[in-house]
Coordinates of C-alpha atoms in Angstrom, one line a residue:
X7 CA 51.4 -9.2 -2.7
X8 CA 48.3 -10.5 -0.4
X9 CA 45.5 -11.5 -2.4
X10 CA 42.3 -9.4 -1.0
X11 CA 39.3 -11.5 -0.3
X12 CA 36.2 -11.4 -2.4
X13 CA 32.8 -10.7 -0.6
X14 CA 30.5 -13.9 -1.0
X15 CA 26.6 -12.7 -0.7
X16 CA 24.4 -14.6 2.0
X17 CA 21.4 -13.6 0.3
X18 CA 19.4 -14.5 3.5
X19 CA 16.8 -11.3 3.0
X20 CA 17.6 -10.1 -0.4
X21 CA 19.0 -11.2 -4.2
X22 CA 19.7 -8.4 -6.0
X23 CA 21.3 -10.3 -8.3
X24 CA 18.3 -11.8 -9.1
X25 CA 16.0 -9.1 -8.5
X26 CA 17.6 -6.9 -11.0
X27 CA 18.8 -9.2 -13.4
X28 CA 15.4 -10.6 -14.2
X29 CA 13.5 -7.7 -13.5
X30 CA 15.3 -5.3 -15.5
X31 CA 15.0 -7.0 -18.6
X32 CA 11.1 -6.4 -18.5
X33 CA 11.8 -2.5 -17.3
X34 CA 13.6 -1.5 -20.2
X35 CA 11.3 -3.4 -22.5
X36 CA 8.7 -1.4 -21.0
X37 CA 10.2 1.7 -21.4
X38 CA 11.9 1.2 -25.0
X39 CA 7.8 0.5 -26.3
X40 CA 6.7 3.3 -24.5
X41 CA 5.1 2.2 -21.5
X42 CA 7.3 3.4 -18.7
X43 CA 8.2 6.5 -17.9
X44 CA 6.1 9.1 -19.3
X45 CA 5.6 12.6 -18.9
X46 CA 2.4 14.5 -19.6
X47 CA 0.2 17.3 -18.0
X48 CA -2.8 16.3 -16.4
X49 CA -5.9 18.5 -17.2
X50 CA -9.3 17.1 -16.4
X51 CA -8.1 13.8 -15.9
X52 CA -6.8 13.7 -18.8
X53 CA -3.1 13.4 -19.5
X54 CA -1.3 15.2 -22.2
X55 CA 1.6 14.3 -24.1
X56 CA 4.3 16.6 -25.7
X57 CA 3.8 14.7 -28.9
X58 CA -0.1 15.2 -29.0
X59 CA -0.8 11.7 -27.8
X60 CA -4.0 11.4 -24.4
X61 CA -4.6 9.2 -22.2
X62 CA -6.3 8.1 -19.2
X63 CA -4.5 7.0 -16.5
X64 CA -5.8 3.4 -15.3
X65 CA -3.0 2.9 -12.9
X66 CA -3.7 5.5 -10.3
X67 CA -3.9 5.0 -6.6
X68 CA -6.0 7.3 -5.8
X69 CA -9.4 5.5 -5.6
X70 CA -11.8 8.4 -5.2
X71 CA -10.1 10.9 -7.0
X72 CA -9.7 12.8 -3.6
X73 CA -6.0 13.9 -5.1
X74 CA -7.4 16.6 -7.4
X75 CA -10.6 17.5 -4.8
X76 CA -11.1 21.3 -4.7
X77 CA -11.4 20.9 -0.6
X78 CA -7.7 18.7 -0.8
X79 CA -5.7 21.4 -2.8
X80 CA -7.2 24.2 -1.1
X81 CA -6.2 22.7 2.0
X82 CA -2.8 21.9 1.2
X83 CA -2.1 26.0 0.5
X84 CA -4.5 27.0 3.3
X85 CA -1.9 25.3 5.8
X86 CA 0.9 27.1 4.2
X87 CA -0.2 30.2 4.7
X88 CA -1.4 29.9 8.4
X89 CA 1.5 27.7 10.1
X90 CA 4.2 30.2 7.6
X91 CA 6.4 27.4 6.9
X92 CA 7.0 24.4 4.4
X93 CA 9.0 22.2 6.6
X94 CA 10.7 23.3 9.7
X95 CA 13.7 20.7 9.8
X96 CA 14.4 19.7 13.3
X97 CA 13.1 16.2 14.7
X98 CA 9.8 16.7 16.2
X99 CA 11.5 15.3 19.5
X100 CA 13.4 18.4 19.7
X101 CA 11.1 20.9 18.4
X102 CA 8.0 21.2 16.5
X103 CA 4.8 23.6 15.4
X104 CA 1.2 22.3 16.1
X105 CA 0.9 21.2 12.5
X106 CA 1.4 17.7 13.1
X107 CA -0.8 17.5 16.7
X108 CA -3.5 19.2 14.7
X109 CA -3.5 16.3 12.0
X110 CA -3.3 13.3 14.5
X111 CA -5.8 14.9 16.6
X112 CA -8.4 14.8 13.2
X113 CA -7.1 11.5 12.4
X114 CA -7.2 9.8 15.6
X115 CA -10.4 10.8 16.5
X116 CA -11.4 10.2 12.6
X117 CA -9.9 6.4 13.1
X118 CA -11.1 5.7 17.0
X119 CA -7.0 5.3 17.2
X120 CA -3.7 6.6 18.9
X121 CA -2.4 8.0 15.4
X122 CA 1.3 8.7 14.8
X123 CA 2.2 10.7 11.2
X124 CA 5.3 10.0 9.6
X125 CA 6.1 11.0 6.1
X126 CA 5.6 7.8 4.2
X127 CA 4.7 4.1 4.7
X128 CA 8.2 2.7 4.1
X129 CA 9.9 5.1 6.6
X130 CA 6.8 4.0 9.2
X131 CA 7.9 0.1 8.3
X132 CA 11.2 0.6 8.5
X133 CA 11.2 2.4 11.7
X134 CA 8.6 0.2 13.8
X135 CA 9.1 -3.3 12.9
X136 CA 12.7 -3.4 14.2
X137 CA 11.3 -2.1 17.2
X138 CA 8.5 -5.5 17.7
X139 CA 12.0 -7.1 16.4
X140 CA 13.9 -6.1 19.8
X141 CA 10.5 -6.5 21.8
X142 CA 10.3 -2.8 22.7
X143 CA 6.9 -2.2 21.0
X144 CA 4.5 -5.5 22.0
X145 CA 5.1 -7.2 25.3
X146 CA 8.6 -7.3 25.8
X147 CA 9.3 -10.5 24.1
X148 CA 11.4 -11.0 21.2
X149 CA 8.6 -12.3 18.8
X150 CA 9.6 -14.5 15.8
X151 CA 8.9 -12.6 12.8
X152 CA 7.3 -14.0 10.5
X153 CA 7.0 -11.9 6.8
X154 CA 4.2 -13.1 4.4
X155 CA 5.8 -14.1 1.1
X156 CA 4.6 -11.1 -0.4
X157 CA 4.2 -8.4 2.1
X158 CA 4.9 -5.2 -0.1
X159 CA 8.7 -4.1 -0.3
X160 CA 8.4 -1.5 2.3
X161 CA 8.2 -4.0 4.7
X162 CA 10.4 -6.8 3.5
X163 CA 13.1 -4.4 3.1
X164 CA 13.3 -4.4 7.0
X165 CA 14.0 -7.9 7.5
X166 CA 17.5 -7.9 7.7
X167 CA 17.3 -5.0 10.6
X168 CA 14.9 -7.1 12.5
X169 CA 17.3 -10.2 11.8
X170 CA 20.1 -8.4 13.8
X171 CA 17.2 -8.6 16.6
X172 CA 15.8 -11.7 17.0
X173 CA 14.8 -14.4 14.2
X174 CA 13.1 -14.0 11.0
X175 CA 11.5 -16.2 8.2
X176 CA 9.3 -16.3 5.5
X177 CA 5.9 -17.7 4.8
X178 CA 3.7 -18.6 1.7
X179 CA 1.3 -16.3 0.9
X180 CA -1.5 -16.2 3.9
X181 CA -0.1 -19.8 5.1
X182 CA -2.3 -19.6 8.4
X183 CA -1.2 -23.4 9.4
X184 CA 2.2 -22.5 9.0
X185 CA 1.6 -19.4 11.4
X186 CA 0.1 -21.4 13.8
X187 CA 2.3 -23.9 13.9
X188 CA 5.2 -21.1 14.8
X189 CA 2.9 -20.1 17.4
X190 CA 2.8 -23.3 19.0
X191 CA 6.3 -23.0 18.8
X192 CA 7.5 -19.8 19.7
X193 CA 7.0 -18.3 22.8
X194 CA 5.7 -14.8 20.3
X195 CA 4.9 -14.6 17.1
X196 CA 4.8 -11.4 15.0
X197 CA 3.2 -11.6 11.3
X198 CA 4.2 -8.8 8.8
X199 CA 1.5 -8.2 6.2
X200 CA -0.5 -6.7 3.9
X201 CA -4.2 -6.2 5.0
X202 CA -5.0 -4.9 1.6
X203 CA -2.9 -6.1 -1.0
X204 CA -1.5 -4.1 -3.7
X205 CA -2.0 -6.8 -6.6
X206 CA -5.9 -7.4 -5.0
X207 CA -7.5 -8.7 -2.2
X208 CA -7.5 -8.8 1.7
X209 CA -5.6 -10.7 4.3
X210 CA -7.4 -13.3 6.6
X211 CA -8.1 -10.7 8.8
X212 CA -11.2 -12.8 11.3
X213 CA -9.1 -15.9 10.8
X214 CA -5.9 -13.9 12.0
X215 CA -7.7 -12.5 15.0
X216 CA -8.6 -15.9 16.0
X217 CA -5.2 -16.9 16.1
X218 CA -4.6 -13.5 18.2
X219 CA -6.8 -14.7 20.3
X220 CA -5.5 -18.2 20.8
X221 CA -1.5 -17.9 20.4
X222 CA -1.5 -13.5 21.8
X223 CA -0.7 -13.2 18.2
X224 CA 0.7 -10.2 17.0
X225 CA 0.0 -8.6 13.6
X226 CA 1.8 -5.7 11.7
X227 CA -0.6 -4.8 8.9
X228 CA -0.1 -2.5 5.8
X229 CA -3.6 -1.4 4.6
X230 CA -2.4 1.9 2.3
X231 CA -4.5 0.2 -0.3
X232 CA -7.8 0.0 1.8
X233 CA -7.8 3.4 3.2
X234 CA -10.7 5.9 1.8
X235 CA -12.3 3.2 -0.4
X236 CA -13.4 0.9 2.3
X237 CA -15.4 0.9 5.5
X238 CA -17.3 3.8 6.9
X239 CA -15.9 7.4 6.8
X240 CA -12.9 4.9 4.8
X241 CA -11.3 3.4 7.8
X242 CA -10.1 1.0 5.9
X243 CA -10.7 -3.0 5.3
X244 CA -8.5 -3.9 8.6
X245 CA -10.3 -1.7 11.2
X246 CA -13.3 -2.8 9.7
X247 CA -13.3 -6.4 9.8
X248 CA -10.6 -7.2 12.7
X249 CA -12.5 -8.1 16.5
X250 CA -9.1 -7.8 17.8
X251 CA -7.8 -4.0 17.9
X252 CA -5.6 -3.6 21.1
X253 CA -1.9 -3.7 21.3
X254 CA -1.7 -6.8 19.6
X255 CA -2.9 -5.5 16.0
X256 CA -0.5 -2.5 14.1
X257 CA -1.5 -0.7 11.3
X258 CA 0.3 1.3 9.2
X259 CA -1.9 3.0 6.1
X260 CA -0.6 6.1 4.0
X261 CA -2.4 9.3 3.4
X262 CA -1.3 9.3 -0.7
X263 CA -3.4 6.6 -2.0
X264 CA -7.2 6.6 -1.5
X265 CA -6.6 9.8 1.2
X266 CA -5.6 11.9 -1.1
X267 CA -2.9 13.6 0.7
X268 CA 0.4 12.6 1.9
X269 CA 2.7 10.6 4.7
X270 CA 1.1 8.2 6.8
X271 CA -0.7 7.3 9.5
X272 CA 0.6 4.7 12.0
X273 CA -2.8 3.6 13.8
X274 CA -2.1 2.2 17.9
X275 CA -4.6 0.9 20.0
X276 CA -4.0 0.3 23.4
X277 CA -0.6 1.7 24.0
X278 CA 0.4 4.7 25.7
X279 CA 1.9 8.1 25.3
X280 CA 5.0 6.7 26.6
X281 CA 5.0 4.2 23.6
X282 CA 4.7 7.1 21.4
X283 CA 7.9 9.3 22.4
X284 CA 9.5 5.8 22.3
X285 CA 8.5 5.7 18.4
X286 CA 9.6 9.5 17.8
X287 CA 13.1 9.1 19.7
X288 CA 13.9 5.3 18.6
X289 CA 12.0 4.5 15.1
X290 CA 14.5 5.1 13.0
X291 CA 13.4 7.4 9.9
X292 CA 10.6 9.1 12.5
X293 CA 12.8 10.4 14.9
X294 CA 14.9 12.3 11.6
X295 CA 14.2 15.6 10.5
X296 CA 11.8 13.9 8.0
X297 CA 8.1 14.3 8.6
X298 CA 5.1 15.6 7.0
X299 CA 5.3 19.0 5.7
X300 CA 2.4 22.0 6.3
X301 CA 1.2 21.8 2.6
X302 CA 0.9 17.5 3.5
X303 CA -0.9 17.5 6.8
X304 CA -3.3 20.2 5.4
X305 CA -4.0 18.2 2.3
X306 CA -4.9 15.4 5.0
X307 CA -6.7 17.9 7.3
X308 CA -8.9 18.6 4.4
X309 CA -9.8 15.1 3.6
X310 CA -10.6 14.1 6.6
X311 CA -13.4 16.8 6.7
X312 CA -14.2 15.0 3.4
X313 CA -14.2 11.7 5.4
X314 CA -17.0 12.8 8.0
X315 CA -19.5 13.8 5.1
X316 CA -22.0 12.0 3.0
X317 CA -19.7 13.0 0.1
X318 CA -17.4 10.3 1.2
X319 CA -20.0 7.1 1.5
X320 CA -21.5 8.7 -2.0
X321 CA -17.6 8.7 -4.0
X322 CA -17.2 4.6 -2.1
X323 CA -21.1 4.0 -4.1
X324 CA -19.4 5.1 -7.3
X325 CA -16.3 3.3 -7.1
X326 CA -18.2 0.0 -6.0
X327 CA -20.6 0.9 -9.4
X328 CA -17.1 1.4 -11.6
X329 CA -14.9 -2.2 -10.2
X330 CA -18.7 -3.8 -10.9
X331 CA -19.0 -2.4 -14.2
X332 CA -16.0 -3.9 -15.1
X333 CA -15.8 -7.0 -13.9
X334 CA -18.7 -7.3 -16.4
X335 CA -16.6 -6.9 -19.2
X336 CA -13.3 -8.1 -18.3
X337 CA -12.3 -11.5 -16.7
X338 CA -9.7 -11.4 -13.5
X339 CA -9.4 -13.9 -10.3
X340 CA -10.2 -10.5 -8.2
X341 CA -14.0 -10.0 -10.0
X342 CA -16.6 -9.4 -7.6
X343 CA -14.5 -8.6 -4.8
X344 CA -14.9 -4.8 -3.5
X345 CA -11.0 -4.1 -3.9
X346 CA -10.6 -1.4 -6.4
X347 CA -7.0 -3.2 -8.4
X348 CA -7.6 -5.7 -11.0
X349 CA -4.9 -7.5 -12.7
X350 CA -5.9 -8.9 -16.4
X351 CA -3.7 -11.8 -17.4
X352 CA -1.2 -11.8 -19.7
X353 CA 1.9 -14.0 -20.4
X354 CA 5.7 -12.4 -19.5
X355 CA 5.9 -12.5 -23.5
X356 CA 2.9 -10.4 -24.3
X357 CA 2.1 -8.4 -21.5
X358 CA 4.5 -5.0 -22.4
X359 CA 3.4 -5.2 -26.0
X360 CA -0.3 -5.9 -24.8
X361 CA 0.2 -2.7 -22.4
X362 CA 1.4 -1.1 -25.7
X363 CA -1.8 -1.2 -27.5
X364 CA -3.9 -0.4 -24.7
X365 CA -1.9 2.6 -24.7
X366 CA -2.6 3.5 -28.1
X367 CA -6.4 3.3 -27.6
X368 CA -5.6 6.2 -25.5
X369 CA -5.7 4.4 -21.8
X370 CA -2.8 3.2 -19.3
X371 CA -2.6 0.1 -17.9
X372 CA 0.6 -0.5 -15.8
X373 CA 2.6 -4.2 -16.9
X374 CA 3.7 -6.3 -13.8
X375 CA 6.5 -8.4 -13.9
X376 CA 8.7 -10.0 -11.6
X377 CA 10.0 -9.0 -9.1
X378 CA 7.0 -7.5 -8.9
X379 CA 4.6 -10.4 -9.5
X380 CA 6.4 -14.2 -9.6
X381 CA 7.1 -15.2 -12.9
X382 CA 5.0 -16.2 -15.4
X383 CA 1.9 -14.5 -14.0
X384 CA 2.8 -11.1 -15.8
X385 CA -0.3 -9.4 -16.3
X386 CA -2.2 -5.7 -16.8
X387 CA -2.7 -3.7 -13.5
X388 CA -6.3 -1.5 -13.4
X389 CA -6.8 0.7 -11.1
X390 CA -10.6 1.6 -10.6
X391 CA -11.6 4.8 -9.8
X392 CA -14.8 6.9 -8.8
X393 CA -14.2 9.2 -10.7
X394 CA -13.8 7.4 -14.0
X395 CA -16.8 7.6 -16.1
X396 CA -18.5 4.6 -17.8
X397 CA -18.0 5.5 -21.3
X398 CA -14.2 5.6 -20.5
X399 CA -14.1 1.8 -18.8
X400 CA -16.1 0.3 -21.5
X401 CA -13.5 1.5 -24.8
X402 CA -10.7 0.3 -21.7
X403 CA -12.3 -3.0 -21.6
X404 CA -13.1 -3.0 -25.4
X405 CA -8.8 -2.3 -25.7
X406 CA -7.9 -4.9 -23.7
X407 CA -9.9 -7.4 -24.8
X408 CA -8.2 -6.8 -28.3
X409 CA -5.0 -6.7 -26.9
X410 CA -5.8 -10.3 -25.4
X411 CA -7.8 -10.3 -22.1
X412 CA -10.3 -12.6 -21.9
X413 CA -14.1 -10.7 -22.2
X414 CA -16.1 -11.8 -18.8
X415 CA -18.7 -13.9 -20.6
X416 CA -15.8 -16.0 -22.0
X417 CA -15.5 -19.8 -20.5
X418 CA -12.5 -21.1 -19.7
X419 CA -10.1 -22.0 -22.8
X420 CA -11.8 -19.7 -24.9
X421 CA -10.2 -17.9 -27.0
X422 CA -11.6 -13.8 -27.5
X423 CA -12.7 -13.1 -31.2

């Protein structure tokens, strides 16, 4: 009998071998002490718990509480009624109601952009950055593409569908001589990352435009995490920082986090309607008969109406008053930075049973492990929100401290009582 050949991984993109084997150790520790995969009602912004327990949710993406906004809800059932359907399921490039014009109307003229919808982030990713890959969507050139070490999953996960289109590598985190130096190398360069980052903080935007500038640069951008909670009428950290917003800048930001809605927005500058029936017919998951549905796109018609009031700049003022408040009390590397995610240190030994107690005190804190962070920076993702009142971040703080963070006034080496 023939002996049938084994398959030998390349692992040139992905190790799920690693991924998994590592990773899942710390998921079902998290879920066997309680910490994953709960189900409660939320009421008030409360959570409730079959068993009696409450908490507050302190892991929540949705920075100005926009999710649960009167206007947002309303919206979402008001479009129901008037377009008469959920989701018709036909690619848009076939046929379509006005639902989704209506909403990148609002948006684009809400962003000063050419907006494209699509129903979430990853699918946008997935479906554009093959497209720079082949040179269809930039210049025409086959750029090098070069993926920031940690550029969220969405993005990474496209790397080997670029890699059947031209070449692809990986940089260290923000590594701006290493990008120039591919751009004095490479006839185009394409850099795939995060302008707002989902563990804290914001890509080198002014000293990416510069190489823009210099090298005709071209940079994909993720800013989901920016969107609503920075910039005026929330356009986000990378629209309000970049000089450089023509064809050479992408940005794709979804609707879910800050927003307060659904899908995502694609924001274009500089290209044409032809580019956009090339992105509908060839993007991969955007040309499917998966878009945003009518209860989505009126969620998001309704916050952008939000967007374009003093209501708006008055939830950023609280949210800025809330991270300040407790970056008073609690010590991170993000303090006194305007992004909304802190993440309190903990080691990959303590930080589930850490997240445990916190838990008790009646607040969750999300663990981060690898794969999610690299090992042995494990620590306790906050997520601050306008919303949240002080009362509630000071007994957060006052839990985490006891379950091991470091109190803000503490030095160095200190140890908390």
């Amino acid at each position: 009998m023939t002996e049938r050949k084994s398959i030998t991984p390349t692992h040139l993109y992905r190790n799920n071998d690693r991924l998994i084997g590592i990773g899942n150790a710390f998921w079902n520790m998290s879920y066997e002490n309680g910490v994953a995969g709960i189900v409660g009602d939320l009421q008030d912004g409360v959570f409730h718990m079959p068993d009696g327990h409450e908490f507050v949710n302190f892991t929540v993406c949705s920075y100005l509480d926009l999710d649960t906004h009167p206007k947002v809800i309303d919206g979402a059932v008001d479009s129901l009624r008037r377009f008469g359907v959920l989701d018709h399921c036909i690619p848009r490039t076939r046929v379509q109601t006005p639902v989704l014009l209506e909403l990148e109307e609002s948006l684009g003229e809400l962003f000063g952009a050419m907006v494209i919808s699509a129903v979430s982030t990853a699918a946008a990713s997935t479906g554009l950055l093959p497209l720079i890959a082949s040179g269809h969507l930039g210049n025409g050139t086959r750029p090098l593409m070069v993926f920031d070490k940690n550029a969220h999953v969405s993005m990474a996960n496209a790397k080997p569908s670029c890699a059947d289109e031209t070449e692809v590598v990986t940089s260290r985190h923000h590594d701006l001589d290493f990008l120039e130096d591919m751009c004095r190398t490479y006839e185009r360069v394409c850099y795939v990352v995060d302008g707002s980052d989902s563990l804290g903080g914001y890509a080198p935007v002014k000293e990416l435009a510069e190489l823009q500038d210099k090298y005709n640069l071209l940079v994909f951008y993720d800013d989901s995490h920016s969107l609503s909670a920075y910039g005026e009428r929330g356009i986000g950290y990378v629209r309000s920082h970049s000089p450089v917003l023509d064809e050479r800048t992408i940005t794709v930001a979804t609707l879910s986090k800050g927003f307060g809605a659904g899908g995502t927005a694609i924001l274009l500058d500089g290209y044409t309607e032809e580019t956009r029936r090339l992105i509908e017919r060839f993007a991969g998951p955007l040309g499917y008969s998966q878009k945003m549905n009518a209860a989505g796109v009126g969620a998001a018609l309704a916050s952008a109406e939000i967007h374009r009031t003093e209501e708006l700049t008055q939830l950023q003022g609280r949210l800025r008053s809330n991270i300040a408040l407790f970056d008073s009390l609690v010590t991170t590397e993000q303090a006194e930075s305007t992004f909304p995610i802190r993440v309190v240190p903990m080691s990959d030994a303590t930080v589930v049973e850490a997240a445990k107690q916190v838990f008790a005190a009646g607040f969750y804190t999300s663990p981060v492990f690898f794969p999610i962070v690299a090992r042995g920076t494990a620590g306790l993702r906050v997520m601050l929100r306008a919303g949240q009142t002080e009362e509630q971040i000071r007994r957060l703080a006052a839990a985490l401290i006891k379950a091991g963070a470091l109190p803000a006034a503490a030095q160095p080496g200190s140890v908390p009582e």
